Amino acid sequence: MRPVQRALRRTAVPVVVLAAAVSCAPQPESSDKPSASASSSCEKGALATETPGKLTVATDEPAYEPWFKDDDPGNGKGFESAVAYAVADRLGYGKDKVVWQTVPFNKAFAPGDKTFDFDINQVSVSDERKKAVDFSSGYYDVRQAVVALKNSRAAKAKSVAALKDVKLGAQVGTTSLDYINDVVRPTRAPAVYGKNDQAKSALRNGQVDAIVVDLPTAFYITGAEVTDATIVGQFEHRGGTPEQFGLVLDKGSALTSCVSRAVDALREDGTLGRIEQQWLSDAVDAPVLK
């Protein structure tokens, strides 16, 4: 993001000196993208995108259900694929103008310049992550849940305290892992995996007693992938504030306000609710662990 140039104060310095000072001042580097002020109107189809006329959207690979369908983000199926295209449409970019890019989960919100316009990959908004990236308004309120094999001792847990002595696992960099460390505070260090697929394999093989994932993913795992597993329960929101997934943008992106406006409009007109009903309607309830 370019530094904001301060307005010059009126002064009695002779014009010739002022001109000399300006000519010697460092000039901003040129860029093919419009500045933030140029795009502040959110003119449809003409935003300061990575590729002019296109909208580059990123997510991880594989793209898990129910967020995506058939590991194909571009087919418009699955909750997050549908949300991405709805946001794109609000911004003035039809499906043929959306370009998908693969970005690992942790890299999406790591410090550094981004090669995408926004990333959609079940990334929870947090103050810590906001130090490195921008977030849109939240597009989904989510809870974390515990999944265990039906015949395991973890499956019998009715409270957070009952999970303290079981071996838990989660994907690295996720709020799922944060809930293990900050809420459960187990007596044994949790197992940490690069991807949820690895966590699910560890659960199947008995390397962990239970894993923590977001609730819709928990329903999909137990319904379609590890059918001898069960949802032990879901955690309450910490501090009473809902955890939300947000679209990830480059820090100081000229698109942040426009993307947030698009998400807000989709929530207000009921589009987000309809997409949620279509793709996440089964992931609605589970016992609450207190």
mmCIF file of C-alpha atoms in Angstrom:
data_model
loop_
_atom_site.group_PDB
_atom_site.id
_atom_site.type_symbol
_atom_site.label_atom_id
_atom_site.label_comp_id
_atom_site.label_asym_id
_atom_site.label_seq_id
_atom_site.Cartn_x
_atom_site.Cartn_y
_atom_site.Cartn_z
ATOM 1 C CA MET A 1 0.000 0.000 0.000
ATOM 2 C CA ARG A 2 1.381 3.366 -0.921
ATOM 3 C CA PRO A 3 2.026 5.912 1.831
ATOM 4 C CA VAL A 4 -0.586 8.632 2.006
ATOM 5 C CA GLN A 5 0.954 11.941 1.014
ATOM 6 C CA ARG A 6 0.189 14.736 3.444
ATOM 7 C CA ALA A 7 -1.293 17.894 2.076
ATOM 8 C CA LEU A 8 1.226 20.726 1.852
ATOM 9 C CA ARG A 9 0.669 23.437 4.435
ATOM 10 C CA ARG A 10 0.570 27.062 3.382
ATOM 11 C CA THR A 11 3.898 28.673 4.076
ATOM 12 C CA ALA A 12 5.911 31.798 3.418
ATOM 13 C CA VAL A 13 8.718 29.810 1.783
ATOM 14 C CA PRO A 14 9.479 31.248 -1.661
ATOM 15 C CA VAL A 15 7.930 29.383 -4.539
ATOM 16 C CA VAL A 16 11.330 28.609 -6.067
ATOM 17 C CA VAL A 17 12.485 26.882 -2.853
ATOM 18 C CA LEU A 18 9.246 24.948 -2.604
ATOM 19 C CA ALA A 19 9.541 23.831 -6.198
ATOM 20 C CA ALA A 20 13.112 22.698 -5.644
ATOM 21 C CA ALA A 21 12.114 20.755 -2.552
ATOM 22 C CA VAL A 22 9.318 19.024 -4.409
ATOM 23 C CA SER A 23 11.545 18.149 -7.342
ATOM 24 C CA CYS A 24 14.029 16.511 -4.975
ATOM 25 C CA ALA A 25 11.419 14.572 -3.018
ATOM 26 C CA PRO A 26 11.204 10.809 -3.642
ATOM 27 C CA GLN A 27 8.411 9.979 -6.089
ATOM 28 C CA PRO A 28 6.015 7.061 -5.635
ATOM 29 C CA GLU A 29 6.702 4.007 -7.748
ATOM 30 C CA SER A 30 4.486 3.578 -10.771
ATOM 31 C CA SER A 31 1.835 0.881 -10.750
ATOM 32 C CA ASP A 32 -0.573 -0.563 -13.261
ATOM 33 C CA LYS A 33 -3.324 -0.673 -10.616
ATOM 34 C CA PRO A 34 -5.512 2.324 -9.795
ATOM 35 C CA SER A 35 -4.950 3.826 -6.374
ATOM 36 C CA ALA A 36 -7.314 3.211 -3.474
ATOM 37 C CA SER A 37 -8.911 6.602 -4.008
ATOM 38 C CA ALA A 38 -9.438 5.877 -7.674
ATOM 39 C CA SER A 39 -11.389 2.714 -6.851
ATOM 40 C CA SER A 40 -13.296 4.073 -3.859
ATOM 41 C CA SER A 41 -16.453 4.387 -5.958
ATOM 42 C CA CYS A 42 -16.505 0.583 -6.369
ATOM 43 C CA GLU A 43 -17.337 0.990 -10.048
ATOM 44 C CA LYS A 44 -18.556 -2.383 -11.216
ATOM 45 C CA GLY A 45 -16.124 -4.351 -13.343
ATOM 46 C CA ALA A 46 -13.461 -1.646 -13.154
ATOM 47 C CA LEU A 47 -11.765 -2.205 -9.790
ATOM 48 C CA ALA A 48 -8.051 -2.239 -8.976
ATOM 49 C CA THR A 49 -7.738 -5.984 -9.478
ATOM 50 C CA GLU A 50 -4.574 -8.054 -9.943
ATOM 51 C CA THR A 51 -5.471 -8.524 -13.608
ATOM 52 C CA PRO A 52 -7.503 -5.692 -15.159
ATOM 53 C CA GLY A 53 -10.969 -6.891 -16.118
ATOM 54 C CA LYS A 54 -10.604 -10.096 -14.090
ATOM 55 C CA LEU A 55 -11.189 -11.053 -10.451
ATOM 56 C CA THR A 56 -8.633 -13.471 -9.002
ATOM 57 C CA VAL A 57 -10.023 -15.617 -6.183
ATOM 58 C CA ALA A 58 -7.858 -17.986 -4.154
ATOM 59 C CA THR A 59 -8.485 -21.077 -2.053
ATOM 60 C CA ASP A 60 -6.560 -24.132 -0.875
ATOM 61 C CA GLU A 61 -6.199 -27.523 -2.552
ATOM 62 C CA PRO A 62 -7.958 -29.866 -2.011
ATOM 63 C CA ALA A 63 -11.125 -27.793 -1.749
ATOM 64 C CA TYR A 64 -13.174 -29.592 0.891
ATOM 65 C CA GLU A 65 -16.914 -30.208 0.994
ATOM 66 C CA PRO A 66 -19.366 -28.781 1.930
ATOM 67 C CA TRP A 67 -17.517 -25.545 1.152
ATOM 68 C CA PHE A 68 -16.769 -26.705 -2.399
ATOM 69 C CA LYS A 69 -17.977 -29.602 -4.522
ATOM 70 C CA ASP A 70 -15.903 -32.240 -6.325
ATOM 71 C CA ASP A 71 -12.672 -30.389 -5.401
ATOM 72 C CA ASP A 72 -13.522 -27.840 -8.111
ATOM 73 C CA PRO A 73 -13.881 -24.239 -6.844
ATOM 74 C CA GLY A 74 -14.808 -23.018 -10.312
ATOM 75 C CA ASN A 75 -18.013 -24.997 -10.687
ATOM 76 C CA GLY A 76 -20.082 -22.684 -8.464
ATOM 77 C CA LYS A 77 -21.140 -25.585 -6.228
ATOM 78 C CA GLY A 78 -20.593 -25.699 -2.479
ATOM 79 C CA PHE A 79 -21.109 -22.860 -0.023
ATOM 80 C CA GLU A 80 -17.880 -20.916 -0.541
ATOM 81 C CA SER A 81 -17.793 -21.331 -4.307
ATOM 82 C CA ALA A 82 -21.338 -19.972 -4.480
ATOM 83 C CA VAL A 83 -20.471 -17.089 -2.133
ATOM 84 C CA ALA A 84 -17.377 -16.207 -4.179
ATOM 85 C CA TYR A 85 -19.386 -15.966 -7.386
ATOM 86 C CA ALA A 86 -22.135 -13.976 -5.667
ATOM 87 C CA VAL A 87 -19.560 -11.464 -4.408
ATOM 88 C CA ALA A 88 -17.939 -11.340 -7.849
ATOM 89 C CA ASP A 89 -21.297 -10.628 -9.458
ATOM 90 C CA ARG A 90 -21.939 -7.777 -6.997
ATOM 91 C CA LEU A 91 -18.566 -6.332 -7.939
ATOM 92 C CA GLY A 92 -19.423 -6.510 -11.632
ATOM 93 C CA TYR A 93 -17.498 -9.642 -12.616
ATOM 94 C CA GLY A 94 -19.422 -12.471 -14.253
ATOM 95 C CA LYS A 95 -18.415 -16.107 -13.853
ATOM 96 C CA ASP A 96 -16.291 -15.920 -17.002
ATOM 97 C CA LYS A 97 -14.263 -13.084 -15.435
ATOM 98 C CA VAL A 98 -13.358 -15.016 -12.266
ATOM 99 C CA VAL A 99 -9.940 -16.684 -12.187
ATOM 100 C CA TRP A 100 -9.203 -19.241 -9.453
ATOM 101 C CA GLN A 101 -5.794 -19.610 -7.852
ATOM 102 C CA THR A 102 -4.436 -22.203 -5.406
ATOM 103 C CA VAL A 103 -3.011 -20.758 -2.170
ATOM 104 C CA PRO A 104 -2.238 -22.878 0.929
ATOM 105 C CA PHE A 105 -4.381 -22.046 3.961
ATOM 106 C CA ASN A 106 -1.587 -20.592 6.116
ATOM 107 C CA LYS A 107 -0.080 -18.580 3.285
ATOM 108 C CA ALA A 108 -3.382 -16.787 2.619
ATOM 109 C CA PHE A 109 -3.139 -14.689 5.794
ATOM 110 C CA ALA A 110 0.643 -14.636 6.225
ATOM 111 C CA PRO A 111 2.444 -11.274 5.901
ATOM 112 C CA GLY A 112 3.489 -10.224 2.412
ATOM 113 C CA ASP A 113 2.045 -9.130 -0.905
ATOM 114 C CA LYS A 114 -0.764 -11.268 -2.309
ATOM 115 C CA THR A 115 -1.272 -12.458 -5.860
ATOM 116 C CA PHE A 116 -5.054 -12.739 -5.440
ATOM 117 C CA ASP A 117 -7.841 -10.187 -5.081
ATOM 118 C CA PHE A 118 -9.445 -12.124 -2.255
ATOM 119 C CA ASP A 119 -9.114 -15.559 -0.698
ATOM 120 C CA ILE A 120 -12.056 -17.664 0.491
ATOM 121 C CA ASN A 121 -11.073 -20.681 2.571
ATOM 122 C CA GLN A 122 -12.851 -20.814 5.938
ATOM 123 C CA VAL A 123 -10.470 -18.217 7.362
ATOM 124 C CA SER A 124 -11.749 -16.851 10.661
ATOM 125 C CA VAL A 125 -11.408 -13.131 11.281
ATOM 126 C CA SER A 126 -9.088 -12.355 14.203
ATOM 127 C CA ASP A 127 -7.204 -9.340 15.530
ATOM 128 C CA GLU A 128 -3.924 -11.211 15.169
ATOM 129 C CA ARG A 129 -4.512 -11.989 11.498
ATOM 130 C CA LYS A 130 -5.641 -8.411 10.853
ATOM 131 C CA LYS A 131 -2.065 -7.320 11.548
ATOM 132 C CA ALA A 132 -0.989 -8.960 8.283
ATOM 133 C CA VAL A 133 -4.066 -8.861 6.026
ATOM 134 C CA ASP A 134 -7.414 -7.175 5.511
ATOM 135 C CA PHE A 135 -10.732 -8.961 5.994
ATOM 136 C CA SER A 136 -14.124 -8.336 4.477
ATOM 137 C CA SER A 137 -17.262 -8.326 6.551
ATOM 138 C CA GLY A 138 -18.038 -11.819 7.822
ATOM 139 C CA TYR A 139 -19.911 -14.035 5.383
ATOM 140 C CA TYR A 140 -20.568 -16.960 7.755
ATOM 141 C CA ASP A 141 -20.957 -17.357 11.536
ATOM 142 C CA VAL A 142 -19.250 -20.587 12.569
ATOM 143 C CA ARG A 143 -18.652 -22.785 15.597
ATOM 144 C CA GLN A 144 -15.902 -25.307 16.211
ATOM 145 C CA ALA A 145 -16.775 -28.939 16.898
ATOM 146 C CA VAL A 146 -15.151 -32.133 18.181
ATOM 147 C CA VAL A 147 -15.238 -35.327 16.085
ATOM 148 C CA ALA A 148 -14.322 -38.736 17.545
ATOM 149 C CA LEU A 149 -14.725 -42.396 16.599
ATOM 150 C CA LYS A 150 -17.977 -43.757 18.013
ATOM 151 C CA ASN A 151 -16.284 -46.436 20.130
ATOM 152 C CA SER A 152 -13.635 -44.121 21.614
ATOM 153 C CA ARG A 153 -13.614 -42.648 25.109
ATOM 154 C CA ALA A 154 -13.599 -39.165 23.594
ATOM 155 C CA ALA A 155 -17.042 -39.854 22.114
ATOM 156 C CA LYS A 156 -18.459 -40.051 25.637
ATOM 157 C CA ALA A 157 -17.346 -36.511 26.597
ATOM 158 C CA LYS A 158 -20.181 -34.232 27.682
ATOM 159 C CA SER A 159 -18.086 -31.222 28.713
ATOM 160 C CA VAL A 160 -14.894 -29.363 27.873
ATOM 161 C CA ALA A 161 -13.294 -30.726 31.075
ATOM 162 C CA ALA A 162 -13.862 -34.293 29.863
ATOM 163 C CA LEU A 163 -11.601 -33.607 26.865
ATOM 164 C CA LYS A 164 -8.554 -32.550 28.854
ATOM 165 C CA ASP A 165 -7.011 -36.023 29.028
ATOM 166 C CA VAL A 166 -7.695 -37.158 25.466
ATOM 167 C CA LYS A 167 -5.320 -36.816 22.523
ATOM 168 C CA LEU A 168 -6.676 -34.076 20.248
ATOM 169 C CA GLY A 169 -5.618 -32.965 16.775
ATOM 170 C CA ALA A 170 -6.288 -30.104 14.355
ATOM 171 C CA GLN A 171 -4.959 -28.371 11.262
ATOM 172 C CA VAL A 172 -2.095 -25.938 11.765
ATOM 173 C CA GLY A 173 -2.936 -22.235 11.868
ATOM 174 C CA THR A 174 -6.663 -22.762 12.429
ATOM 175 C CA THR A 175 -9.025 -21.503 15.100
ATOM 176 C CA SER A 176 -9.778 -25.201 15.632
ATOM 177 C CA LEU A 177 -6.262 -25.539 17.025
ATOM 178 C CA ASP A 178 -6.745 -22.341 19.034
ATOM 179 C CA TYR A 179 -9.816 -23.829 20.706
ATOM 180 C CA ILE A 180 -7.806 -26.873 21.747
ATOM 181 C CA ASN A 181 -5.016 -24.780 23.221
ATOM 182 C CA ASP A 182 -7.052 -21.931 24.683
ATOM 183 C CA VAL A 183 -10.360 -23.537 25.668
ATOM 184 C CA VAL A 184 -9.693 -27.232 26.307
ATOM 185 C CA ARG A 185 -6.099 -26.784 27.492
ATOM 186 C CA PRO A 186 -5.359 -30.519 27.306
ATOM 187 C CA THR A 187 -2.783 -32.238 29.472
ATOM 188 C CA ARG A 188 -1.071 -33.519 26.314
ATOM 189 C CA ALA A 189 0.096 -31.343 23.451
ATOM 190 C CA PRO A 190 -2.288 -31.579 20.492
ATOM 191 C CA ALA A 191 -1.243 -33.212 17.245
ATOM 192 C CA VAL A 192 -0.884 -30.598 14.498
ATOM 193 C CA TYR A 193 -1.402 -31.390 10.819
ATOM 194 C CA GLY A 194 -0.721 -29.514 7.610
ATOM 195 C CA LYS A 195 -4.154 -30.336 6.194
ATOM 196 C CA ASN A 196 -7.473 -31.672 7.451
ATOM 197 C CA ASP A 197 -7.010 -34.805 5.333
ATOM 198 C CA GLN A 198 -4.034 -35.712 7.528
ATOM 199 C CA ALA A 199 -6.053 -35.067 10.680
ATOM 200 C CA LYS A 200 -8.863 -37.308 9.411
ATOM 201 C CA SER A 201 -6.388 -40.086 8.610
ATOM 202 C CA ALA A 202 -4.937 -39.813 12.108
ATOM 203 C CA LEU A 203 -8.445 -40.137 13.553
ATOM 204 C CA ARG A 204 -9.202 -43.224 11.448
ATOM 205 C CA ASN A 205 -5.902 -44.843 12.460
ATOM 206 C CA GLY A 206 -6.330 -44.138 16.157
ATOM 207 C CA GLN A 207 -3.346 -41.797 16.331
ATOM 208 C CA VAL A 208 -5.600 -39.215 18.012
ATOM 209 C CA ASP A 209 -8.739 -39.662 20.077
ATOM 210 C CA ALA A 210 -10.557 -36.748 18.448
ATOM 211 C CA ILE A 211 -10.078 -33.854 16.046
ATOM 212 C CA VAL A 212 -11.477 -30.326 16.078
ATOM 213 C CA VAL A 213 -12.921 -28.793 12.899
ATOM 214 C CA ASP A 214 -15.645 -26.277 12.068
ATOM 215 C CA LEU A 215 -19.171 -27.594 12.530
ATOM 216 C CA PRO A 216 -20.233 -27.938 8.852
ATOM 217 C CA THR A 217 -17.016 -29.838 8.133
ATOM 218 C CA ALA A 218 -17.718 -32.053 11.152
ATOM 219 C CA PHE A 219 -21.120 -32.960 9.715
ATOM 220 C CA TYR A 220 -19.578 -33.780 6.352
ATOM 221 C CA ILE A 221 -16.786 -35.890 7.884
ATOM 222 C CA THR A 222 -19.187 -37.978 9.957
ATOM 223 C CA GLY A 223 -21.767 -38.261 7.184
ATOM 224 C CA ALA A 224 -19.576 -39.046 4.196
ATOM 225 C CA GLU A 225 -15.917 -39.599 5.023
ATOM 226 C CA VAL A 226 -15.447 -41.258 8.425
ATOM 227 C CA THR A 227 -18.840 -42.825 8.939
ATOM 228 C CA ASP A 228 -17.839 -44.616 12.154
ATOM 229 C CA ALA A 229 -17.164 -41.199 13.729
ATOM 230 C CA THR A 230 -19.568 -38.949 15.594
ATOM 231 C CA ILE A 231 -19.835 -35.278 16.513
ATOM 232 C CA VAL A 232 -19.088 -35.141 20.243
ATOM 233 C CA GLY A 233 -20.286 -31.550 20.488
ATOM 234 C CA GLN A 234 -19.660 -27.942 19.574
ATOM 235 C CA PHE A 235 -17.921 -25.211 21.551
ATOM 236 C CA GLU A 236 -19.638 -22.066 22.732
ATOM 237 C CA HIS A 237 -18.464 -18.783 21.226
ATOM 238 C CA ARG A 238 -15.651 -17.315 23.274
ATOM 239 C CA GLY A 239 -16.658 -14.064 24.937
ATOM 240 C CA GLY A 240 -20.117 -14.290 23.418
ATOM 241 C CA THR A 241 -18.832 -12.981 20.061
ATOM 242 C CA PRO A 242 -19.572 -15.183 17.039
ATOM 243 C CA GLU A 243 -16.573 -16.475 15.135
ATOM 244 C CA GLN A 244 -16.902 -15.426 11.507
ATOM 245 C CA PHE A 245 -15.287 -16.426 8.256
ATOM 246 C CA GLY A 246 -14.149 -13.433 6.186
ATOM 247 C CA LEU A 247 -12.681 -12.947 2.741
ATOM 248 C CA VAL A 248 -8.932 -12.315 2.976
ATOM 249 C CA LEU A 249 -7.382 -9.385 1.098
ATOM 250 C CA ASP A 250 -3.940 -7.844 0.903
ATOM 251 C CA LYS A 251 -3.163 -5.461 3.764
ATOM 252 C CA GLY A 252 -4.412 -2.024 2.750
ATOM 253 C CA SER A 253 -6.075 -3.370 -0.398
ATOM 254 C CA ALA A 254 -8.013 -0.846 -2.452
ATOM 255 C CA LEU A 255 -10.712 -3.529 -2.774
ATOM 256 C CA THR A 256 -11.432 -4.112 0.914
ATOM 257 C CA SER A 257 -14.284 -1.620 1.318
ATOM 258 C CA CYS A 258 -15.859 -2.640 -1.999
ATOM 259 C CA VAL A 259 -15.740 -6.344 -1.138
ATOM 260 C CA SER A 260 -17.188 -5.669 2.321
ATOM 261 C CA ARG A 261 -20.023 -3.666 0.776
ATOM 262 C CA ALA A 262 -20.745 -6.593 -1.537
ATOM 263 C CA VAL A 263 -20.831 -9.072 1.366
ATOM 264 C CA ASP A 264 -23.040 -6.739 3.416
ATOM 265 C CA ALA A 265 -25.471 -6.374 0.510
ATOM 266 C CA LEU A 266 -25.639 -10.158 0.049
ATOM 267 C CA ARG A 267 -26.434 -10.593 3.729
ATOM 268 C CA GLU A 268 -29.077 -7.851 3.706
ATOM 269 C CA ASP A 269 -30.941 -9.088 0.638
ATOM 270 C CA GLY A 270 -30.978 -12.678 1.897
ATOM 271 C CA THR A 271 -28.575 -14.134 -0.676
ATOM 272 C CA LEU A 272 -26.128 -15.440 1.938
ATOM 273 C CA GLY A 273 -28.989 -17.046 3.833
ATOM 274 C CA ARG A 274 -30.248 -18.790 0.702
ATOM 275 C CA ILE A 275 -26.773 -20.071 -0.182
ATOM 276 C CA GLU A 276 -26.324 -21.325 3.387
ATOM 277 C CA GLN A 277 -29.683 -23.084 3.276
ATOM 278 C CA GLN A 278 -28.753 -24.783 0.010
ATOM 279 C CA TRP A 279 -25.294 -26.033 0.955
ATOM 280 C CA LEU A 280 -25.118 -26.104 4.763
ATOM 281 C CA SER A 281 -28.691 -26.864 5.822
ATOM 282 C CA ASP A 282 -27.721 -30.197 7.409
ATOM 283 C CA ALA A 283 -25.023 -28.597 9.592
ATOM 284 C CA VAL A 284 -27.321 -26.890 12.033
ATOM 285 C CA ASP A 285 -27.178 -28.539 15.434
ATOM 286 C CA ALA A 286 -24.946 -30.476 17.817
ATOM 287 C CA PRO A 287 -24.635 -30.716 21.622
ATOM 288 C CA VAL A 288 -22.888 -27.752 23.212
ATOM 289 C CA LEU A 289 -19.789 -28.541 25.286
ATOM 290 C CA LYS A 290 -19.546 -26.362 28.402
#
